[in-house]
Each structure stands twice: as C-alpha cells, then as structure tokens.
XYZ file of C-alpha atoms in Angstrom:
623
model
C 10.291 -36.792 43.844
C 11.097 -37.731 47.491
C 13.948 -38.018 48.947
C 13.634 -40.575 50.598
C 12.636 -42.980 47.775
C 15.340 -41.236 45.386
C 17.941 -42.626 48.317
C 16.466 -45.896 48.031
C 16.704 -46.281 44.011
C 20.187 -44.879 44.226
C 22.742 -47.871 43.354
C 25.059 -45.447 41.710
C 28.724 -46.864 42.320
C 29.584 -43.543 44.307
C 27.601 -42.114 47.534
C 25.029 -39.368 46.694
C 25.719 -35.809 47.561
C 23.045 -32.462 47.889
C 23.731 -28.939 48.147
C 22.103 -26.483 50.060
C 21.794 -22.830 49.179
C 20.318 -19.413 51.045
C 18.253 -16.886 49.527
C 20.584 -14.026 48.409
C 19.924 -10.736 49.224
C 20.015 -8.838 46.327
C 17.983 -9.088 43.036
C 21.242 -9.844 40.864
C 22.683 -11.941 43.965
C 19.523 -14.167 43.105
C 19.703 -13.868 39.636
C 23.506 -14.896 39.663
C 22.340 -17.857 42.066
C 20.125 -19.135 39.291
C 22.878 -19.379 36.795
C 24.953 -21.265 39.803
C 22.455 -23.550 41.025
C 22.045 -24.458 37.325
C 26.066 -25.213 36.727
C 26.366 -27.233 39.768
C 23.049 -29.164 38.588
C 25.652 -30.389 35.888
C 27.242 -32.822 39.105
C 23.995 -34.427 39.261
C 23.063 -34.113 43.263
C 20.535 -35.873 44.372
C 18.296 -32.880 45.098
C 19.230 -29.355 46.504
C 17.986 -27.579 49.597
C 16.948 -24.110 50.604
C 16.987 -22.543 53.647
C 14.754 -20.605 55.676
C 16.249 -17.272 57.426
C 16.701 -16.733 61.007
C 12.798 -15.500 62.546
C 11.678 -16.035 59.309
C 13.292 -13.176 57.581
C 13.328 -14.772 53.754
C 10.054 -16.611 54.057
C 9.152 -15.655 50.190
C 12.659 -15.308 48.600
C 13.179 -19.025 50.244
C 9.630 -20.335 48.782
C 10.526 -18.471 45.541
C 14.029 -19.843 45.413
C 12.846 -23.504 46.202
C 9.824 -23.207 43.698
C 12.472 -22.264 40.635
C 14.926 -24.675 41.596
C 11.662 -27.280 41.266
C 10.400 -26.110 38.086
C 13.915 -26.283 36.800
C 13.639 -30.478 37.316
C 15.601 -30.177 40.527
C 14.411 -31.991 43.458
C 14.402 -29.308 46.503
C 14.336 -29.773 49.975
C 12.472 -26.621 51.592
C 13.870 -25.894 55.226
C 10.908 -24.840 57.802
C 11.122 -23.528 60.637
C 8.411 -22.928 63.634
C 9.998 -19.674 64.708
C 7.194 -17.082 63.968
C 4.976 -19.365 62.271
C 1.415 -20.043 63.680
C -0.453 -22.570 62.273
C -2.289 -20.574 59.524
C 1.316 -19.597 58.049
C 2.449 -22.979 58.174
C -0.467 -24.101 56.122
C 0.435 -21.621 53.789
C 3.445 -22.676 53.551
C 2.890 -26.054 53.264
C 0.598 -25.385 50.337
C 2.562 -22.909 47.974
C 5.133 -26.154 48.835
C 2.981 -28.419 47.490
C 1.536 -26.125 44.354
C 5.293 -25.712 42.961
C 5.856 -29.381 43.385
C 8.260 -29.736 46.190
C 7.636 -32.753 48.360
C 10.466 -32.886 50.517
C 10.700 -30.465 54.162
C 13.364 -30.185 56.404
C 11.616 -29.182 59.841
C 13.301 -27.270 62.567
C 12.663 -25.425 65.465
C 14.504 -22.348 64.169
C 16.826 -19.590 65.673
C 15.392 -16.805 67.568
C 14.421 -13.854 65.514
C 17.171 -10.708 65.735
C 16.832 -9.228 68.896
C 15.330 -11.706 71.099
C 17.759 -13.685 73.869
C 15.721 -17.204 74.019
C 13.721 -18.555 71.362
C 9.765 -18.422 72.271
C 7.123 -19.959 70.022
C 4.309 -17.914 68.610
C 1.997 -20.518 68.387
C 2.515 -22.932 71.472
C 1.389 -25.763 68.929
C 4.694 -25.493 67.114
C 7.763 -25.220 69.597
C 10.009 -27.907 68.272
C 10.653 -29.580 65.475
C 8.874 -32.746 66.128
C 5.776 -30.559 66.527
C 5.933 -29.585 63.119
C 6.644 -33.183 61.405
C 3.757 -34.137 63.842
C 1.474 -31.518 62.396
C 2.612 -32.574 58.876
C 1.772 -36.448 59.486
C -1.758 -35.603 60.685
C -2.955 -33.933 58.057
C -3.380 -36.501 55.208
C -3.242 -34.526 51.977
C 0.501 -33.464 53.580
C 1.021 -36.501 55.110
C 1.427 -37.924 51.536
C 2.505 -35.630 49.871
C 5.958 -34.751 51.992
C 8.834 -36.221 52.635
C 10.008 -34.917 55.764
C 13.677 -34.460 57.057
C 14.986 -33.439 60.737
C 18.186 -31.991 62.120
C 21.041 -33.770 63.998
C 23.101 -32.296 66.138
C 26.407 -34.239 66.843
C 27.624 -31.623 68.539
C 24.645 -31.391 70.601
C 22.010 -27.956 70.530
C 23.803 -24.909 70.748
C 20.841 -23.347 72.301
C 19.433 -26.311 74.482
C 22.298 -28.477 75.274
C 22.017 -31.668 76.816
C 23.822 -34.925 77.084
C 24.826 -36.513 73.976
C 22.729 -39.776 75.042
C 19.746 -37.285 75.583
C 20.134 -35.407 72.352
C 19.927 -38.688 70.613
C 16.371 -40.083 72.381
C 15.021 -36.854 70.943
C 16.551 -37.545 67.758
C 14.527 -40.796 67.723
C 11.307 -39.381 68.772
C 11.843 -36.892 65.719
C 12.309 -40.328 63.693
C 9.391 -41.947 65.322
C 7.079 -38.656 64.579
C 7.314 -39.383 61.221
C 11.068 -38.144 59.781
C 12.060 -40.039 56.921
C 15.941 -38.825 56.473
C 18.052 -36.940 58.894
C 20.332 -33.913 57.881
C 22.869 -33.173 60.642
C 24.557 -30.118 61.266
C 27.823 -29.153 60.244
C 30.836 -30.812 62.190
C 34.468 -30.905 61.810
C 35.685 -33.066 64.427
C 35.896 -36.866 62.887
C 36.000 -39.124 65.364
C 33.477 -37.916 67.712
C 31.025 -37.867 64.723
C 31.663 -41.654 64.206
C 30.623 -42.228 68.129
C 27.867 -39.810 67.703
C 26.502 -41.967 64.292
C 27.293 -45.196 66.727
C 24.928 -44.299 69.260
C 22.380 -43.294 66.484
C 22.256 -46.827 64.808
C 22.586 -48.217 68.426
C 19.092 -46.244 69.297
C 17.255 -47.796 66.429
C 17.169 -44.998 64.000
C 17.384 -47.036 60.538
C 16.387 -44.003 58.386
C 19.366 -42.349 56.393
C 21.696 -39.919 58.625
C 22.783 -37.487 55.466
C 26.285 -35.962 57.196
C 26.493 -31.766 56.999
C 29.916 -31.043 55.157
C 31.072 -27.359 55.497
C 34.254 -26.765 53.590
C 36.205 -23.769 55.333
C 36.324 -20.940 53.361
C 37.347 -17.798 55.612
C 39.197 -18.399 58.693
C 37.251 -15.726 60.042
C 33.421 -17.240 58.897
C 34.648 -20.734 60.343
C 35.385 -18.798 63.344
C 31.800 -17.683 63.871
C 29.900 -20.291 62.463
C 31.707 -22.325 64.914
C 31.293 -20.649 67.955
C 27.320 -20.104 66.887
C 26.540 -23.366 66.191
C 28.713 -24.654 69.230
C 31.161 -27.000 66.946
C 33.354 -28.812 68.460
C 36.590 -28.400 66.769
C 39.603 -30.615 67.187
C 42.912 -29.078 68.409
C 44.925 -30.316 65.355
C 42.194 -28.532 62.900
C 42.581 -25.315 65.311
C 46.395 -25.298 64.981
C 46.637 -25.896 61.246
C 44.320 -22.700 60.244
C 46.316 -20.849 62.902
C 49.696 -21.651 60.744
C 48.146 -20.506 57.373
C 45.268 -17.797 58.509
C 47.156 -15.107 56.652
C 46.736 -16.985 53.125
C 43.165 -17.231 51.900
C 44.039 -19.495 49.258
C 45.643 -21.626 51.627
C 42.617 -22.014 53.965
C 40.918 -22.452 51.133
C 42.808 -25.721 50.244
C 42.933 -27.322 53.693
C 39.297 -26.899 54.365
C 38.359 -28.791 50.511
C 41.154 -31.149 51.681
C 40.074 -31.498 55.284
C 36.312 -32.127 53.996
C 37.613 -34.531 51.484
C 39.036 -36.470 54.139
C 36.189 -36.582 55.915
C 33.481 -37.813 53.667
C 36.665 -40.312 52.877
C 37.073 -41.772 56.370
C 32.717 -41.388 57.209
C 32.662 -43.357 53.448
C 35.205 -45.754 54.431
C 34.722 -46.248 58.173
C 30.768 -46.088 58.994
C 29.618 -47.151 55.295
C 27.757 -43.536 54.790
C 25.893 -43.134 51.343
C 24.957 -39.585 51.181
C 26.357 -35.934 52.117
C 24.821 -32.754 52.364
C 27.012 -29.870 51.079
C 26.543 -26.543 52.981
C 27.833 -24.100 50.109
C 27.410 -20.717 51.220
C 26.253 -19.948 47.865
C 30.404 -20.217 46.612
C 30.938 -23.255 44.146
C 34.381 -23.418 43.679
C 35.335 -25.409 46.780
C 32.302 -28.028 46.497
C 33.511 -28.648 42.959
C 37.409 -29.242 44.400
C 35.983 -31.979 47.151
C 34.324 -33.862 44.837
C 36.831 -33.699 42.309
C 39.368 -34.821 44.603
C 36.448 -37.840 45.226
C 36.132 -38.838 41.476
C 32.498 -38.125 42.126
C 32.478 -35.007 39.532
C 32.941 -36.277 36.315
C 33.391 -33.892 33.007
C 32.517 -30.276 34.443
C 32.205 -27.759 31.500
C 34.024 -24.715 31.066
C 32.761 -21.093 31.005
C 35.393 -18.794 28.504
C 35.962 -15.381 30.327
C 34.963 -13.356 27.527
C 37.776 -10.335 29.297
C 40.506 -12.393 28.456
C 41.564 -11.246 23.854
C 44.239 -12.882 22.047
C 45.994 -9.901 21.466
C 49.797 -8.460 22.416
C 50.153 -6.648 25.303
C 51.433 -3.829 23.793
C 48.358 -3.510 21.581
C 45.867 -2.791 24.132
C 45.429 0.559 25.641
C 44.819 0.746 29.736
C 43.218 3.883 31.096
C 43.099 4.194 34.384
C 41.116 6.182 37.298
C 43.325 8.624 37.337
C 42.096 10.268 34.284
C 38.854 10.323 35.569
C 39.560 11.916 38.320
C 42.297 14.768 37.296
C 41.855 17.671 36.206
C 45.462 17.751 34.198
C 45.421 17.604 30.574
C 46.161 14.421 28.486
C 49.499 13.828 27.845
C 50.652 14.810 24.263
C 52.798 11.174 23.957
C 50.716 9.398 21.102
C 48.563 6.426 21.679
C 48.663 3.262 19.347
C 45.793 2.725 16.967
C 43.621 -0.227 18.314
C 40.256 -1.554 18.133
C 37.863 0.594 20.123
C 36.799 -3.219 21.780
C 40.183 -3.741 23.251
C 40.322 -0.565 25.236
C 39.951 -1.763 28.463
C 39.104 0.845 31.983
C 38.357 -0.346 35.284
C 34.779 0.449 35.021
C 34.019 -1.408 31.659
C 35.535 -4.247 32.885
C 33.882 -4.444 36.210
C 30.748 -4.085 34.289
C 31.144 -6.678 31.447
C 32.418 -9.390 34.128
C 29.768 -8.310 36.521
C 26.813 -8.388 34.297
C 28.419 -10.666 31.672
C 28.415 -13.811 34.558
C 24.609 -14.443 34.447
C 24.041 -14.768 30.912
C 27.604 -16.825 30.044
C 26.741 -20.170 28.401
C 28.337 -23.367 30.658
C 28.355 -24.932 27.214
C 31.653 -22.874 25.510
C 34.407 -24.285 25.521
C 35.777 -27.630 27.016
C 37.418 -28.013 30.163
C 40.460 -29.752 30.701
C 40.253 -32.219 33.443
C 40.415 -31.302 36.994
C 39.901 -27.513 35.597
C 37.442 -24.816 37.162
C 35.124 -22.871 35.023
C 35.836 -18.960 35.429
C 32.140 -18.542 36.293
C 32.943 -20.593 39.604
C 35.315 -18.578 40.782
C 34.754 -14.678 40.334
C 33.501 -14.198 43.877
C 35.905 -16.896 45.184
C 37.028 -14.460 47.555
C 34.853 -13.771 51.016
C 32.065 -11.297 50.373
C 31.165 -9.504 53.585
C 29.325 -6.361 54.753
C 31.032 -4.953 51.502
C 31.712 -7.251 48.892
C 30.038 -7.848 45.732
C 26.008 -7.418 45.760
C 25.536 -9.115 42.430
C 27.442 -12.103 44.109
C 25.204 -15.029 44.920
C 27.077 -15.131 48.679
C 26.856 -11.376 49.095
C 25.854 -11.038 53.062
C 26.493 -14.727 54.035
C 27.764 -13.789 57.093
C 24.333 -13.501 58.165
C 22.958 -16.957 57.806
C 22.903 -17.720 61.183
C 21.161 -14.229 62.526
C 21.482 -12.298 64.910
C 24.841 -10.829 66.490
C 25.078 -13.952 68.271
C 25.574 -12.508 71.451
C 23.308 -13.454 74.493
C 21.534 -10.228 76.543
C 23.230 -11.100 79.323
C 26.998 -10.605 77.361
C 25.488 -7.666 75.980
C 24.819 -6.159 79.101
C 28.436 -7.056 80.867
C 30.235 -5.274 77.547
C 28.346 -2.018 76.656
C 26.963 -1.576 80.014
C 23.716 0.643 80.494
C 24.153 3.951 77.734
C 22.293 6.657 78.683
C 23.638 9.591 76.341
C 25.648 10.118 73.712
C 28.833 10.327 75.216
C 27.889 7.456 76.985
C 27.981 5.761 73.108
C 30.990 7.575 72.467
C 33.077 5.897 75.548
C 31.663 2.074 74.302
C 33.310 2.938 70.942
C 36.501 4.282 72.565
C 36.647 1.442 74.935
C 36.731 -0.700 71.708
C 39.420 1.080 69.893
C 41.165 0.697 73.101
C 40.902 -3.132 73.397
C 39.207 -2.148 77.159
C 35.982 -4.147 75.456
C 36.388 -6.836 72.884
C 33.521 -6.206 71.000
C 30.710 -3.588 69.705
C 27.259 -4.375 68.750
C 28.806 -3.612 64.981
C 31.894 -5.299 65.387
C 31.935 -8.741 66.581
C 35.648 -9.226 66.457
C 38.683 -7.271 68.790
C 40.264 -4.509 66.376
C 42.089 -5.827 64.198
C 45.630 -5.131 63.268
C 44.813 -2.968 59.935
C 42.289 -1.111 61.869
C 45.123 -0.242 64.277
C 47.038 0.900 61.459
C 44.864 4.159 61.523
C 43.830 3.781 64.856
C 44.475 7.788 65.717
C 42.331 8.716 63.058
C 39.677 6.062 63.864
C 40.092 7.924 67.665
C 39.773 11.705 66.393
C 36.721 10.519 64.331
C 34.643 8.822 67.497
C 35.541 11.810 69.562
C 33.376 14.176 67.741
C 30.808 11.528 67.999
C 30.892 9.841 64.480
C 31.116 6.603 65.918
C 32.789 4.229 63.342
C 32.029 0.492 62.631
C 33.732 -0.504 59.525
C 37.458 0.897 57.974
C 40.345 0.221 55.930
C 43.777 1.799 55.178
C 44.942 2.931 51.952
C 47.457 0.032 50.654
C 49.617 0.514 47.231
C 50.889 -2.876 46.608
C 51.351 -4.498 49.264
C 53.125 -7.916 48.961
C 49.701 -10.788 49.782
C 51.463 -12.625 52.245
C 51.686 -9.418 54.361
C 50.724 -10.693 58.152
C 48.308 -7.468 58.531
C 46.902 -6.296 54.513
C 47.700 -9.484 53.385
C 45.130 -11.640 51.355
C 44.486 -14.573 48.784
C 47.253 -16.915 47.736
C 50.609 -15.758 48.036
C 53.551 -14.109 45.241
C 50.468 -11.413 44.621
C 50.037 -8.321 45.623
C 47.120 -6.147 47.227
C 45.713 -2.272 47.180
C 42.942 -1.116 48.835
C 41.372 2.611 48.488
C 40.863 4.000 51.830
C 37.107 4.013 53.095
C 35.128 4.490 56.587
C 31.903 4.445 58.058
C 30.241 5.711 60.602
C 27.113 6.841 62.228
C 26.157 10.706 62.387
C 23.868 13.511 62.606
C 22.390 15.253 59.788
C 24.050 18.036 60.115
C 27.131 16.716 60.258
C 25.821 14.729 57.296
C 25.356 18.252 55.207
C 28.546 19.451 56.584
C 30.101 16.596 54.900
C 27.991 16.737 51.698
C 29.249 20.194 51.147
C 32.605 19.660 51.809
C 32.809 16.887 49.360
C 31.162 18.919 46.782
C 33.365 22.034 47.942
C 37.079 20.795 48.317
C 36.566 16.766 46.701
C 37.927 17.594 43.475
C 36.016 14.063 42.531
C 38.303 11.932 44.543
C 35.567 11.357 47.420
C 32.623 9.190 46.723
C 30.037 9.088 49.917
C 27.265 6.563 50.540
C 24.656 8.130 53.641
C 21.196 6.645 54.804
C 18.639 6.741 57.660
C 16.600 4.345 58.634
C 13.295 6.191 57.748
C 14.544 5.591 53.927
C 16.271 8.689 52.729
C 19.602 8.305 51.595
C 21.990 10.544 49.214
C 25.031 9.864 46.950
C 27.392 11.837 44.849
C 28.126 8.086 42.789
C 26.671 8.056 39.279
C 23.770 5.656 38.771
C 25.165 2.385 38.409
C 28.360 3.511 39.581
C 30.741 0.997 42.238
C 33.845 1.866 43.660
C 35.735 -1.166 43.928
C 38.271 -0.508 47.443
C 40.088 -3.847 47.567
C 41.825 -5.359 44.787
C 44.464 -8.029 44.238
C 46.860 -8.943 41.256
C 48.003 -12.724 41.557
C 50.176 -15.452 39.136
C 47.786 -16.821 36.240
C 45.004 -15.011 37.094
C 42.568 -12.372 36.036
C 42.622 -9.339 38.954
C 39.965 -10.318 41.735
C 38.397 -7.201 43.289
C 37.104 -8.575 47.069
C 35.444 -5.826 47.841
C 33.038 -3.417 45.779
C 31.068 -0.540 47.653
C 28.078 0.586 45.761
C 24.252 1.601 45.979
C 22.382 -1.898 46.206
C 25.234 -3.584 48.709
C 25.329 0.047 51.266
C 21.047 -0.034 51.242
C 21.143 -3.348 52.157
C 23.697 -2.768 54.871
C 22.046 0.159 56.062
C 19.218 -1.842 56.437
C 20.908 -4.137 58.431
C 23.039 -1.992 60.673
C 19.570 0.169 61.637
C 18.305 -2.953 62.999
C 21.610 -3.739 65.160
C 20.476 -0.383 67.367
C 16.656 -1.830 67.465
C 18.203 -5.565 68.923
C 20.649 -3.491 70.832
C 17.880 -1.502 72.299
C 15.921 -4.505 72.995
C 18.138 -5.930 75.322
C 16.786 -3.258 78.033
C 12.973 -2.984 79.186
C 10.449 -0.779 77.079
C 10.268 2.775 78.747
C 14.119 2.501 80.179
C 16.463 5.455 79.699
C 18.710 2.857 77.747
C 16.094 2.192 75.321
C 15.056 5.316 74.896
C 18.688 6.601 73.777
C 18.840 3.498 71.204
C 15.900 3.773 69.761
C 16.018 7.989 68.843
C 20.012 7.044 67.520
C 18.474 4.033 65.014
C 15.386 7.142 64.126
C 17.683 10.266 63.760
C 21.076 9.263 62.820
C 22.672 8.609 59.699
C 25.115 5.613 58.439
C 27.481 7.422 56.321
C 30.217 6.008 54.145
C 33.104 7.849 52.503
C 35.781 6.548 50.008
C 39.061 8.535 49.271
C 40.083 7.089 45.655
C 43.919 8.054 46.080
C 45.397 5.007 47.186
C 48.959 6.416 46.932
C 48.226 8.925 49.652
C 47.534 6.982 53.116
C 46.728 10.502 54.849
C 44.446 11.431 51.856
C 41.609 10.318 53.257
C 41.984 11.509 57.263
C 43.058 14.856 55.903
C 39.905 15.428 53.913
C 37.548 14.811 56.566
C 39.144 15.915 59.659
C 40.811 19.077 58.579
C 38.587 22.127 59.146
C-alpha cells in the first residue's frame, strides 16, 4: 500500500512510526535481519524502509531485502539513488520494484561512489533527486503505481550547502515534482529543527514531513555520522556524551532518552504525526524510545535457551585453556552431570550464534517494559571486527567512503612514492604528527598507545598496522582507557593485530606459527586477487573481547573469524584503490598504491593468552 494514503487512514490515538534498515553484509547478517525485521513488525510501523548503498554498492541485496520485507505483508519504502544509475538501470529498478509489490520510493541524489571527491552523474538525465521523481511522474504505469518520498535536510546538504531559505525552495520544487511525503535526515539539535519545519509549512509544503530519529548508540558512530552528514549538534548534547563516553551503557541510555524527548517536544510543540527510525540494524534502543512513549504495547519475549535451571555447582566449565595445553588433565575428579549441561566457550558461542535465527518470539511472556534476549545479543557496537552473523555487522559503513575530501587527503599523507615513504605516514600516525591514516579515521587512541612500542617496531620493518588491541585480564568496565559497557563489570580482551605485508613475510609468519605457536596463535591473511590462508578450523571464531556484567549473560563485542576478515579484506583492498585515486592515472603516487593493493597481504594474528600482555609482541617480533 502507499504511504501516503496509509498516513491519511491513520487515526490511531498515537503518531505513526517506520524503521529503516541496510542490507547486511553477510549471508547470516541477512538471515539474522529477517528474524529482526520480523520481531520489530510485532510494534506495528507503518511500513519499513531499505536503503540503497553509497555508489550503488548493495543494489540487489537492497531490492532483495525490500522484496522479502514486501512479501512478508510489510509495506517497504525502497531508497533510490541516481548515483551510477542511467536510465536503463533505473527502469530496472523501478520494475523488479513494482513486480515484488513495493509502491513506495524514496529518491535521492546519492553519495559519491568510494573513491571519487564530488559526486558526478552518469547519466546527465538523473543528477538530483527531483530528476528522478520527475522521471517517475512521466512515465504513467510508474506514475501510478509509486508513491514517492524525498529527503530533507534541516541541517542543510552536507555536500552542497546553501542557505537554509534556499535549501527549503528546493525542498518545494522536490514537492511540486511530484513527492508525496518527505523523510528528513537525521538531526539532534531541537530547536533549530522546529524553525527549520516553520519555514517548511511557511513555503507551502502541505505533504507530511516524517522527522529522521537516530538514537545514539556509540559515542564514536555519532561522532562520524555527525561530522558526515554535517549535523548540527547542540553544545549541551556535546557536553553530556563527553561526561559519560567511557560507559556504553550509559550513552546508550541518554541517546533513547534524548530521542524520546525529542519526538516528545516535535509531538507536543509542532503537532508531528509520524517518525522515521534510523536503526542501524540494532533493536534494542528503538524498542526503549517507544516504550518510554507508550507507543509499544505487549512486546513478546524470546527464552535464551543458554540459560538451565540447574546449581552452579552442577555444571562443569571447560575452558580454552585445555584446548590449547599440552599438560595433562588434572587427576581431581569431576562431578557426574548431564552431557547437555557441559558448557565450553565454543559450544556456547555456537548455540547462541546460530540458535538466534530460528528462536520463536512466541515463548514465553514478557513482563512489561522487558527486552527479549534476541534484541539484545549484539547490543554492543559491531565494527571492522564484531560479529558477522550480526544484522549491524559493518554499519560503520553506511555512509561510504572514508569521508575525507582529496584535498584533506592530500595535506595529511602527502605524495608517497615508495615504501618507506608508506612507512613514515604510518609512523607519523603513531606519533600523533598526522591525525589520521587512510585506515584509521580517528587519532590513536589511548589503548593503542598502551602498546605503542610494539605497534612502532612492527611499522618499521614495513608491516604497516591498521587495527590492534592489548591483552586485558579483567579489567574493571569503567576503566577510562579498556573500559566498556555499563559499569560494576569487568572486561578481557585477547591480544590481536593487523597489518599489511609481503608474501614472504607472510610465509615467514605462517611457518613460525606452525613452528613455535604451540596452538596459541590463530592468523587470518588475504590478498586482494582472492587467495587467503588460515590455521582456524572451519567454522572456527576467536572471540578477542569479552565482558562479564550484573544480571547478565557474558556479551562477547568482538569475534574475529573467516566470513567477518574476507569481508574486511575486501574492504580495506579498496581503501588503497580510493587512496590511489586521489592522484592522476600514470603518477608515481598511483603507481606505488595501486602495486601495494595487487601484491600485499592483510594479515591478522591473535595471541589467545590473555594473561601474558607481552605474549603476543614476543611471538612475532623475536627472531
């Protein structure tokens, strides 16, 4: 149905709400999302919306993803974009659309593909968004079928900005072309919305203005989406995350509480019917907003099927340890117990893992104001490493790109034009003489400084490292540097880095591990032709961050493993092609760039001794 006339028929006592969702990455990321999308469909949104990847990039995973979510008697909202579309892909587009039964678009001009400083249109028919809702108006057998939505910005264009009075006349011709709803983009200061919605009405625009609600989940991801969608954000927000950026629980809270408030005062103040819930593909902190609205109603309960009824002293832990030593079992005997109650690290990673996406949402009741444990496995952030089967796994990259200009590029990293020329932009990082590397789009941080000589002794013989952590045992949650997730916990973490390498160094490696590992090094290495090696057993993860918290099952934040390092590696290769893109075809620069992305290797090595913070740095840079 459209939205527009489901909007209309709504005279529900509470505003309507939508969610919007990405295309996961992984095959079991999408799978999970399925089982997601469908316990959120429990809330009753008004319809759901998918979006379409920066250049393009998830063109049939978002038409897949929207087609599903269709079939499955959910009204979805397709995202389109005009960047690298011609008009032949549109129509294709359009039609697979219209085949699954979706009738409602959200048109936009799109972000530059990866690589590329300024957007440019492939088909000069199709450079903004009113282009395409013209396009979709002229052609009748569209024209009837769609509902069409555009983007407001009240923030203004991050990548055209003009006056606010300006951005809002080309709002209205967007109207005027034919939009029937407006989506705007996410915003977090309050009052300047209010004026921006003000000057909407004021223009004439009468068709619904759906508000963009982002709750905060990572002070680090409202960092970036921030700066790359130019948000304006208050100074009171700014100095409240600054108090509590230590405790992820805590920013967790204010941003469901700061978003409640929000849709409270736009509710309250401007008489707003709708909101459009960005979700990252994470549940938990939708649920909490509209909760804390009285808009959820009864939300079913998924039992963790982990969690026995049985004593504590009944049930019999093994640990890694035994895996990995070679001294014989102790002699001390064990208690008899039900082979289904012994519980090891790895069966229980894989029963809550692959347990999630076939969990009814119909056991068991929930009591009210309570989360299902389905909602909340992957609660924690999932970056470049965190959980591939998780529905948000490698959110970070909504927004594309490295979100740095050519122009920035070129007054950081300079003009490389060897090796050691790579080398001494990776030292300059480590040494806080550059704030930022192609890989890493944030100054070092305080744990990588923790290991900061090793990190040094490793770029030096040109393994140039962009990801690391320290071995922790224990550490109290609230700690300012390890510290994570709500606090009277405590953390661990396995030490791990990566880096880029030669092949031989690769081998070197390789037989060293098999030589002198004694099965307490695990190593992940890839090229970007397609090879790539592994002493993990198939279907094997090595989970490197873990945390033990009050009432709560252990949360492991990040897992490293086959399907989540191929789909990094994928990614990280094509940082050195928009790297190398930022200087002209034929250059000496280029050249360099482009034979590192063909002939190195990404290489990632885990020390499992967490106990030993030297375990790791001794293994690899000992000869």
């Amino acid at each position: 149905m459209k939205l527009a006339d489901k909007i209309q028929a709504h005279n529900a006592l509470n505003p309507f709400f939508t969610f919007e969702f990405f295309p996961p990455r992984t095959d079991q990321g999408f799978e999970n999302l399925m089982s997601r999308i469908s316990r959120l469909s429990t809330l009753n949104p008004l319809a759901i919306s998918v979006t379409w990847g920066a250049g393009g990039s998830t063109k049939d995973r978002s038409l897949e993803l929207a087609g599903l979510a269709q079939n499955g008697d959910l009204d979805t909202i397709l995202h389109l974009t005009c960047t690298n579309m011609e008009m032949g892909l549109i129509d294709q587009v359009l039609k697979s659309a219209k085949d699954q039964g979706i009738q409602n678009i959200l048109a936009l001009r799109g972000d530059p593909p990866r690589g590329e400083e300024e957007w440019t249109a492939s088909d000069p028919r199709f450079s903004r968004a009113i282009d395409l809702v013209s396009y979709i108006r002229s052609i009748p057998e569209y024209s009837s079928w769609f509902c069409v939505g555009v983007a407001g910005y009240p923030d203004g264009h991050v990548d055209n900005p003009v006056d606010e009075d300006t951005e809002v006349i080309r709002l209205k011709e967007k109207v005027d072309a034919g939009a029937d709803f407006i989506i705007t983009q996410l915003f977090y200061d309050i009052d300047h919305f209010l004026s921006w919605y003000k000057k909407v009405k004021e223009k004439g625009i009468t068709v619904p203005v759906i508000p963009g609600i982002m709750p905060i989940q990572t002070y680090s991801s409202f960092s970036r989406v921030t700066k790359l969608c130019g948000a304006h954000v208050p100074e009171s927000v700014s100095m409240a995350l600054a108090a509590i950026n230590q405790d992820d629980r805590l920013i967790k809270d204010y941003g469901v509480n700061l978003a409640t408030e929000t849709i409270r005062r736009l509710s309250y103040e401007a008489g707003i019917k709708g909101f459009h819930f960005c979700t990252l593909n994470l549940e938990k902190s939708v649920q909490r907003v509209l909760e804390n609205l009285g808009w959820a109603g009864s939300l079913s309960s998924v039992q963790n099927k982990l969690i026995v009824v049985c004593p504590f002293s009944e049930i019999q832990f093994i640990t890694t340890h035994s895996y990995f030593s070679k001294d014989p079992p102790s002699n001390r005997p064990s208690p008899e117990v039900d082979s289904n109650l012994i519980i090891s690290p790895s069966n229980a990673t894989n029963s809550a893992m692959f347990g999630l996406s076939t969990l009814s949402t119909s056991e068991g009741e929930a009591g009210q104001g309570e989360l299902n444990n389905a909602a909340t496995w992957d609660d924690f952030p999932n970056g470049r490493f965190g959980d591939f089967k998780s529905p948000a796994f490698g959110n970070q990259d909504l927004y594309g790109g490295s979100g740095i200009s050519k122009n920035e590029a070129l007054a950081l990293w300079g003009n490389p034009k060897s090796a050691s020329d790579l080398t001494q932009i990776f030292l300059d990082y480590l040494h806080s003489k550059i704030p930022t590397t192609p890989f890493s789009p944030t100054t070092l941080s305080p744990e990588s400084r923790m290991i900061f000589s090793h990190l040094e002794n490793l770029t030096r013989r040109a393994w140039w490292t962009v990801g690391s952590q320290p071995a922790v045992d224990g550490a109290n949650s609230s700690d300012d540097v390890v510290g994570w997730g709500p606090n009277s916990g405590y953390v661990f973490q396995k030490c791990f880095v990566e880096f880029f390498c030669g092949a031989t160094d690769v081998e070197a490696i390789e037989r060293k591990i098999e030589e002198k590992g004694n099965g307490w090094v695990h190593y992940f290495a890839g090229n970007h032709k397609g090879d790539w090696r592994t002493n993990v057993p198939d279907n094997g993860r090595n989970a490197v961050t873990w945390g033990v918290f009050p009432g709560q099952e252990i949360a492991q934040t990040t897992i490293i493993e086959s399907e989540s390092f191929l789909s990094w590696k994928d990614e990280a290769f094509s940082i050195w092609s928009e790297w190398a893109s930022f200087y002209r075809p034929g250059s000496d620069e280029r050249k360099l760039l482009e034979d590192v992305r063909d002939n190195q290797w990404l290489v990632s090595v885990v020390h499992h001794d967490y106990k030993n913070r030297e375990a790791l740095w001794t293994f690899l840079l000992d000869d």
